[in-house]
């Protein structure tokens, strides 16, 4: 049954209706006024759009009203549905930079595949190869270990980024870790869709298809949105990668949740003089959260072991910035060690 808001909403959505009604469309992502990214056949294409800020705000408010949800500065995040069943994630300021609005519309498939089509629709070449997973892990380890052992830092770091390894940069204030995070982000393939989660806009994102999400420190601010809230929203926005800024407070749990939920390739920073101290800092930050406090230490260590691939330490000596001994999970596995060994290190 249509509500009074439906015809108004349809009118406002007119600039993107052709894509929404196209069976080949998987997603319509509006990151800011004047542009739209349409995902078809697994790839995003950018188009100009006549939707301005006021149009996007009206769409957000009307779409929220359809599900009796308030949308505005005090409630800037909303997960709802459009009248035809499309799922919509709304992000308004202050959770996105002023002057921007993010609307991510996921179009449901109109077809139900038959079981006989499974083999043609899915790449299931490894479905019965659980027993060989260790062999595949060893093959991936051997590849990154080759770069690690060759001693070519640039090639190694590039392989970490393009190989979607999860990288943690640690060091004291002013050691160069944030600068390096920007460098590594610039090496991410430009076609990827990125979502960042920060408390201040520190990162530099050269990728066209990106959304900057902002949370309030200590849950304060106009909307009291936390990093965890933004993580839940970002998972509905089909990002190729979710990037967190500096690891602090509840952002640590969001970081771990993000990686273990199937979004590797994150690049984040944390205070800590070396990989041991950086990891211990991350462990303590997670344990200080409500979610982390309920985890047994072994469970948390197992999650960290599955999540973190590389820890790169930084320090500065006068005007010289130094990269210290890099901890690589693949190297540790080869030596029969795990992240637990780092935490036990004194």
Coordinates of C-alpha atoms in Angstrom, one line a residue, residues 13-302:
X13 CA 14.3 9.7 -7.1
X14 CA 13.5 10.4 -10.7
X15 CA 17.2 11.1 -11.7
X16 CA 18.2 7.6 -10.6
X17 CA 14.9 5.7 -11.4
X18 CA 16.2 4.2 -14.7
X19 CA 19.1 2.6 -12.8
X20 CA 16.9 1.4 -9.9
X21 CA 14.4 -0.2 -12.4
X22 CA 17.2 -1.8 -14.4
X23 CA 17.5 -5.6 -13.5
X24 CA 21.2 -5.3 -14.1
X25 CA 21.7 -2.8 -11.3
X26 CA 23.1 -4.1 -8.1
X27 CA 23.6 -0.9 -6.2
X28 CA 23.2 2.9 -6.6
X29 CA 25.7 4.8 -4.4
X30 CA 25.3 8.6 -3.9
X31 CA 28.3 9.9 -1.9
X32 CA 27.7 13.6 -2.3
X33 CA 25.6 16.0 -4.4
X34 CA 26.1 16.0 -8.2
X35 CA 27.3 12.4 -8.6
X36 CA 26.2 8.8 -8.5
X37 CA 28.0 5.5 -8.7
X38 CA 26.1 2.6 -10.3
X39 CA 27.2 -1.0 -9.7
X40 CA 26.4 -3.4 -12.5
X41 CA 28.2 -6.7 -13.3
X42 CA 30.3 -6.2 -10.2
X43 CA 31.8 -2.9 -11.3
X44 CA 31.0 0.7 -10.4
X45 CA 30.5 3.4 -13.0
X46 CA 30.4 7.1 -12.1
X47 CA 27.7 9.4 -13.6
X48 CA 26.8 13.1 -13.1
X49 CA 23.6 13.6 -11.3
X50 CA 21.2 16.6 -10.9
X51 CA 20.4 15.7 -7.3
X52 CA 21.5 18.5 -5.0
X53 CA 22.0 18.6 -1.3
X54 CA 18.4 19.6 -0.6
X55 CA 17.1 16.8 -2.8
X56 CA 19.2 14.2 -1.0
X57 CA 18.1 15.5 2.4
X58 CA 14.4 15.3 1.3
X59 CA 14.9 11.7 0.0
X60 CA 16.5 10.8 3.4
X61 CA 13.7 12.3 5.5
X62 CA 10.9 10.9 3.4
X63 CA 12.5 7.4 3.2
X64 CA 12.9 7.4 7.0
X65 CA 9.3 8.5 7.4
X66 CA 8.1 5.5 5.4
X67 CA 9.3 3.4 8.3
X68 CA 8.4 5.9 11.0
X69 CA 12.1 6.8 11.6
X70 CA 13.2 10.3 12.3
X71 CA 16.2 11.4 10.1
X72 CA 18.2 14.6 10.9
X73 CA 21.2 16.0 12.7
X74 CA 20.2 14.2 15.9
X75 CA 19.5 10.9 14.1
X76 CA 21.8 11.0 11.1
X77 CA 22.0 7.3 10.5
X78 CA 19.1 5.3 9.2
X79 CA 18.7 1.9 7.6
X80 CA 15.4 1.6 5.8
X81 CA 13.7 0.4 2.7
X82 CA 12.2 2.1 -0.4
X83 CA 8.7 1.3 -1.5
X84 CA 9.8 -1.3 -4.0
X85 CA 12.0 -3.1 -1.5
X86 CA 15.4 -1.6 -2.2
X87 CA 17.5 -1.3 1.0
X88 CA 18.7 2.2 1.8
X89 CA 21.5 3.3 4.1
X90 CA 21.3 7.0 5.0
X91 CA 24.2 8.9 6.4
X92 CA 23.7 12.7 7.1
X93 CA 25.9 15.3 8.7
X94 CA 27.5 15.2 11.3
X95 CA 28.4 11.6 10.4
X96 CA 29.6 12.8 7.0
X97 CA 31.4 16.0 6.2
X98 CA 29.3 19.2 6.0
X99 CA 27.7 19.7 2.6
X100 CA 27.6 16.0 1.8
X101 CA 25.0 13.2 2.2
X102 CA 25.6 9.5 1.6
X103 CA 22.7 7.4 0.3
X104 CA 23.5 3.8 -0.6
X105 CA 20.6 1.9 -2.3
X106 CA 20.9 -1.8 -2.7
X107 CA 18.6 -3.3 -5.3
X108 CA 17.2 -6.7 -4.4
X109 CA 17.5 -9.5 -7.0
X110 CA 14.1 -10.1 -8.7
X111 CA 15.1 -13.6 -9.7
X112 CA 15.3 -16.7 -7.5
X113 CA 17.8 -19.2 -8.9
X114 CA 17.1 -22.9 -9.1
X115 CA 19.4 -25.3 -7.3
X116 CA 20.4 -26.7 -10.7
X117 CA 21.9 -23.3 -11.5
X118 CA 24.3 -23.2 -8.5
X119 CA 27.3 -24.5 -10.5
X120 CA 26.9 -21.9 -13.2
X121 CA 26.2 -18.9 -10.9
X122 CA 28.9 -19.5 -8.3
X123 CA 32.6 -20.3 -8.4
X124 CA 32.5 -23.3 -6.2
X125 CA 35.8 -24.9 -7.3
X126 CA 37.0 -25.2 -3.6
X127 CA 33.7 -26.1 -2.0
X128 CA 35.0 -29.6 -0.8
X129 CA 38.6 -28.6 -0.2
X130 CA 38.5 -27.6 3.4
X131 CA 41.3 -30.1 4.1
X132 CA 43.6 -28.2 1.8
X133 CA 43.1 -24.7 3.4
X134 CA 46.5 -24.9 5.2
X135 CA 48.2 -25.6 1.9
X136 CA 46.5 -22.5 0.4
X137 CA 47.5 -20.4 3.4
X138 CA 51.1 -21.6 3.0
X139 CA 51.1 -20.6 -0.7
X140 CA 49.8 -17.1 0.2
X141 CA 52.5 -16.9 2.9
X142 CA 55.2 -17.9 0.5
X143 CA 54.3 -15.1 -1.9
X144 CA 54.4 -12.3 0.7
X145 CA 57.5 -13.8 2.4
X146 CA 59.3 -13.6 -0.9
X147 CA 59.0 -9.8 -0.9
X148 CA 59.7 -9.7 2.8
X149 CA 63.0 -11.6 2.5
X150 CA 64.1 -9.8 -0.6
X151 CA 64.5 -6.6 1.5
X152 CA 62.7 -4.3 -1.0
X153 CA 60.5 -2.3 1.4
X154 CA 58.5 -0.5 -1.4
X155 CA 57.7 -3.7 -3.2
X156 CA 56.8 -5.4 0.1
X157 CA 54.4 -2.6 1.2
X158 CA 52.8 -2.5 -2.2
X159 CA 52.2 -6.2 -2.1
X160 CA 50.7 -5.9 1.3
X161 CA 48.2 -3.3 0.0
X162 CA 47.3 -4.9 -3.3
X163 CA 47.1 -8.3 -1.6
X164 CA 44.6 -6.9 0.9
X165 CA 46.6 -7.6 4.0
X166 CA 45.5 -5.9 7.1
X167 CA 48.2 -3.4 8.2
X168 CA 48.6 -1.8 11.6
X169 CA 51.0 1.1 11.8
X170 CA 52.4 1.8 15.3
X171 CA 54.5 4.5 16.8
X172 CA 54.5 7.6 19.2
X173 CA 53.0 10.9 18.2
X174 CA 54.9 12.6 15.4
X175 CA 56.7 9.4 14.3
X176 CA 55.3 9.4 10.7
X177 CA 52.7 6.7 11.0
X178 CA 49.8 8.8 9.8
X179 CA 51.8 10.1 6.9
X180 CA 52.6 6.5 5.9
X181 CA 48.9 5.5 6.2
X182 CA 48.1 8.2 3.6
X183 CA 50.9 6.8 1.4
X184 CA 49.6 3.2 1.6
X185 CA 46.0 4.3 1.0
X186 CA 47.2 6.0 -2.2
X187 CA 48.5 2.6 -3.4
X188 CA 45.0 1.0 -3.1
X189 CA 43.6 0.4 -6.6
X190 CA 41.7 3.5 -7.6
X191 CA 38.6 1.5 -8.7
X192 CA 37.9 0.3 -5.2
X193 CA 35.0 1.8 -3.1
X194 CA 36.4 3.0 0.3
X195 CA 34.6 3.9 3.5
X196 CA 36.6 5.6 6.2
X197 CA 35.7 5.8 9.9
X198 CA 37.4 8.6 11.8
X199 CA 36.8 11.1 14.6
X200 CA 38.5 13.9 12.6
X201 CA 39.2 14.2 8.9
X202 CA 42.9 13.2 8.9
X203 CA 43.2 10.7 6.0
X204 CA 43.6 11.7 2.4
X205 CA 41.5 9.6 0.0
X206 CA 42.3 10.0 -3.7
X207 CA 39.6 7.5 -4.8
X208 CA 36.5 8.9 -6.4
X209 CA 34.1 6.4 -4.9
X210 CA 34.5 7.0 -1.2
X211 CA 32.5 8.0 1.9
X212 CA 34.0 9.7 4.9
X213 CA 32.2 8.7 8.1
X214 CA 32.8 10.6 11.4
X215 CA 32.0 9.6 15.0
X216 CA 32.0 11.7 18.2
X217 CA 34.8 11.2 20.7
X218 CA 33.5 9.6 23.8
X219 CA 30.0 9.3 22.4
X220 CA 29.5 13.1 22.7
X221 CA 28.5 15.6 20.1
X222 CA 25.2 16.4 18.5
X223 CA 24.3 12.8 17.4
X224 CA 26.3 10.8 19.9
X225 CA 27.3 8.4 17.1
X226 CA 30.1 5.9 17.9
X227 CA 32.6 4.1 15.7
X228 CA 30.5 0.9 16.3
X229 CA 27.4 2.7 14.9
X230 CA 29.4 3.7 11.8
X231 CA 30.8 0.2 11.3
X232 CA 27.3 -1.2 11.2
X233 CA 26.3 1.5 8.7
X234 CA 29.4 0.9 6.5
X235 CA 28.7 -2.8 6.2
X236 CA 25.4 -1.9 4.4
X237 CA 27.3 0.3 1.9
X238 CA 29.2 -2.4 0.0
X239 CA 32.7 -1.1 0.5
X240 CA 35.7 -2.9 -0.9
X241 CA 37.6 -1.7 2.2
X242 CA 36.8 0.0 5.5
X243 CA 39.6 2.2 6.7
X244 CA 39.8 3.4 10.3
X245 CA 41.9 6.3 11.4
X246 CA 43.9 6.2 14.6
X247 CA 42.9 3.4 16.9
X248 CA 41.4 4.7 20.2
X249 CA 38.6 3.9 22.6
X250 CA 35.6 2.0 21.0
X251 CA 37.1 2.3 17.5
X252 CA 39.4 -0.6 18.5
X253 CA 36.5 -3.0 18.7
X254 CA 35.0 -1.7 15.5
X255 CA 38.4 -2.3 13.8
X256 CA 38.5 -5.9 14.9
X257 CA 34.8 -6.5 14.1
X258 CA 35.4 -5.1 10.6
X259 CA 38.3 -7.3 9.7
X260 CA 36.8 -10.5 11.0
X261 CA 33.5 -9.7 9.3
X262 CA 35.1 -10.2 6.0
X263 CA 36.7 -6.8 5.1
X264 CA 40.5 -7.3 5.1
X265 CA 42.9 -4.8 3.7
X266 CA 42.4 -2.1 6.4
X267 CA 45.2 0.3 7.1
X268 CA 45.1 1.8 10.6
X269 CA 47.4 3.5 13.2
X270 CA 47.9 3.0 16.9
X271 CA 50.2 4.3 19.6
X272 CA 53.0 1.9 20.5
X273 CA 56.8 2.0 20.3
X274 CA 57.1 -1.4 18.5
X275 CA 54.8 -4.3 17.3
X276 CA 54.8 -5.7 20.9
X277 CA 53.6 -2.5 22.5
X278 CA 51.3 -1.7 19.6
X279 CA 49.5 -5.0 19.8
X280 CA 49.3 -4.8 23.6
X281 CA 47.7 -1.4 23.3
X282 CA 45.2 -2.7 20.8
X283 CA 44.4 -5.7 23.1
X284 CA 43.9 -3.4 26.1
X285 CA 41.7 -1.0 24.1
X286 CA 39.5 -3.8 23.0
X287 CA 39.3 -5.3 26.5
X288 CA 38.2 -1.8 27.8
X289 CA 35.1 -1.9 25.5
X290 CA 31.8 -3.4 26.6
X291 CA 32.1 -6.0 23.8
X292 CA 35.7 -6.9 24.4
X293 CA 35.3 -7.1 28.2
X294 CA 32.9 -10.1 27.6
X295 CA 35.5 -12.1 25.6
X296 CA 37.8 -14.6 27.1
X297 CA 41.5 -13.6 26.4
X298 CA 42.0 -16.7 24.3
X299 CA 39.0 -15.9 22.1
X300 CA 40.3 -12.3 21.6
X301 CA 43.8 -13.5 20.8
X302 CA 42.4 -15.9 18.2

